[in-house]
């Protein structure tokens, strides 16, 4: 004589399996530190943070910033790999770029040699200092080109 399972027993078994899977997923999220609001809109409001920024990340960020600042005026750009480095004392990646920049957006005239200092944080994908100087001039930040000696 064979014994069949009733519908109630089948539903009970399915409910037990779903409860075990839910408990497993919930405990995994709890142990990993993932908030239960993982799928909510609240998570999108958090700022994105990099925990492991590399020197390659810093170089890419600095090159992108130089393209943003100089735009069409940029003729050639290269990273000074001899000087670029991680500075443990300042907790920064110090990236040094050399570029040729035209004096205007129409790319007319002679592109001048320009030296760019770009310092980034080691724990955030963020530039902390970006300044440049044409050969023989003082370093300035973008937007300070027409200011006088005291920033006036």
Short mmCIF file of C-alpha atoms in Angstrom, two decimals, residues 63-146:
data_model
loop_
_atom_site.label_atom_id
_atom_site.label_comp_id
_atom_site.label_asym_id
_atom_site.label_seq_id
_atom_site.Cartn_x
_atom_site.Cartn_y
_atom_site.Cartn_z
CA UNK A 63 44.47 62.47 -17.16
CA UNK A 64 40.68 62.78 -17.31
CA UNK A 65 40.85 66.03 -15.30
CA UNK A 66 43.51 67.45 -17.65
CA UNK A 67 41.30 66.63 -20.66
CA UNK A 68 38.37 68.30 -18.89
CA UNK A 69 40.35 71.45 -18.01
CA UNK A 70 42.18 71.96 -21.31
CA UNK A 71 39.71 70.40 -23.76
CA UNK A 72 40.58 71.01 -27.38
CA UNK A 73 43.65 73.01 -26.38
CA UNK A 74 45.41 69.78 -25.37
CA UNK A 75 47.76 68.54 -28.08
CA UNK A 76 49.86 65.87 -26.35
CA UNK A 77 49.94 64.57 -22.78
CA UNK A 78 52.15 62.02 -21.06
CA UNK A 79 52.70 60.82 -17.52
CA UNK A 80 56.13 61.43 -16.00
CA UNK A 81 56.56 57.89 -14.70
CA UNK A 82 59.95 58.73 -13.17
CA UNK A 83 58.51 61.36 -10.81
CA UNK A 84 54.95 60.09 -10.26
CA UNK A 85 54.73 58.18 -7.01
CA UNK A 86 52.91 57.21 -3.83
CA UNK A 87 53.82 59.58 -0.97
CA UNK A 88 53.22 57.72 2.30
CA UNK A 89 53.89 60.78 4.46
CA UNK A 90 51.16 62.84 2.73
CA UNK A 91 48.96 59.79 2.04
CA UNK A 92 48.61 60.82 -1.60
CA UNK A 93 49.43 59.61 -5.06
CA UNK A 94 51.44 62.37 -6.71
CA UNK A 95 51.03 62.23 -10.46
CA UNK A 96 53.08 64.51 -12.68
CA UNK A 97 52.04 65.09 -16.28
CA UNK A 98 53.75 66.85 -19.14
CA UNK A 99 51.58 68.29 -21.89
CA UNK A 100 51.62 70.58 -24.88
CA UNK A 101 48.76 73.07 -24.69
CA UNK A 102 47.64 75.44 -27.42
CA UNK A 103 46.97 79.04 -26.31
CA UNK A 104 43.38 78.95 -27.66
CA UNK A 105 40.53 76.54 -28.47
CA UNK A 106 41.06 77.00 -32.21
CA UNK A 107 44.44 75.25 -31.79
CA UNK A 108 46.25 78.15 -33.41
CA UNK A 109 49.80 79.14 -32.64
CA UNK A 110 52.48 77.12 -30.90
CA UNK A 111 51.53 74.56 -28.26
CA UNK A 112 53.46 75.40 -25.09
CA UNK A 113 55.11 72.85 -22.81
CA UNK A 114 52.99 72.65 -19.66
CA UNK A 115 53.69 70.78 -16.43
CA UNK A 116 50.78 69.47 -14.37
CA UNK A 117 50.82 68.43 -10.71
CA UNK A 118 47.90 66.25 -9.69
CA UNK A 119 47.64 64.81 -6.17
CA UNK A 120 44.92 62.30 -5.31
CA UNK A 121 43.69 60.73 -2.11
CA UNK A 122 44.63 57.11 -1.46
CA UNK A 123 41.25 56.10 -0.01
CA UNK A 124 38.87 58.05 -2.27
CA UNK A 125 38.65 58.45 -6.02
CA UNK A 126 39.18 62.20 -5.67
CA UNK A 127 41.70 64.86 -6.72
CA UNK A 128 43.04 66.90 -3.80
CA UNK A 129 45.29 69.25 -5.83
CA UNK A 130 45.41 70.05 -9.53
CA UNK A 131 47.71 72.81 -10.76
CA UNK A 132 49.73 73.56 -13.84
CA UNK A 133 52.51 75.84 -15.10
CA UNK A 134 53.82 76.76 -18.49
CA UNK A 135 57.57 76.45 -18.83
CA UNK A 136 59.22 78.90 -16.44
CA UNK A 137 56.01 80.19 -14.82
CA UNK A 138 54.46 79.72 -11.39
CA UNK A 139 52.00 76.87 -10.78
CA UNK A 140 48.34 77.91 -10.72
CA UNK A 141 45.01 76.14 -10.39
CA UNK A 142 42.47 76.14 -13.24
CA UNK A 143 40.41 79.33 -13.18
CA UNK A 144 43.20 81.43 -11.66
CA UNK A 145 44.83 82.32 -14.99
CA UNK A 146 43.78 85.99 -14.95
#
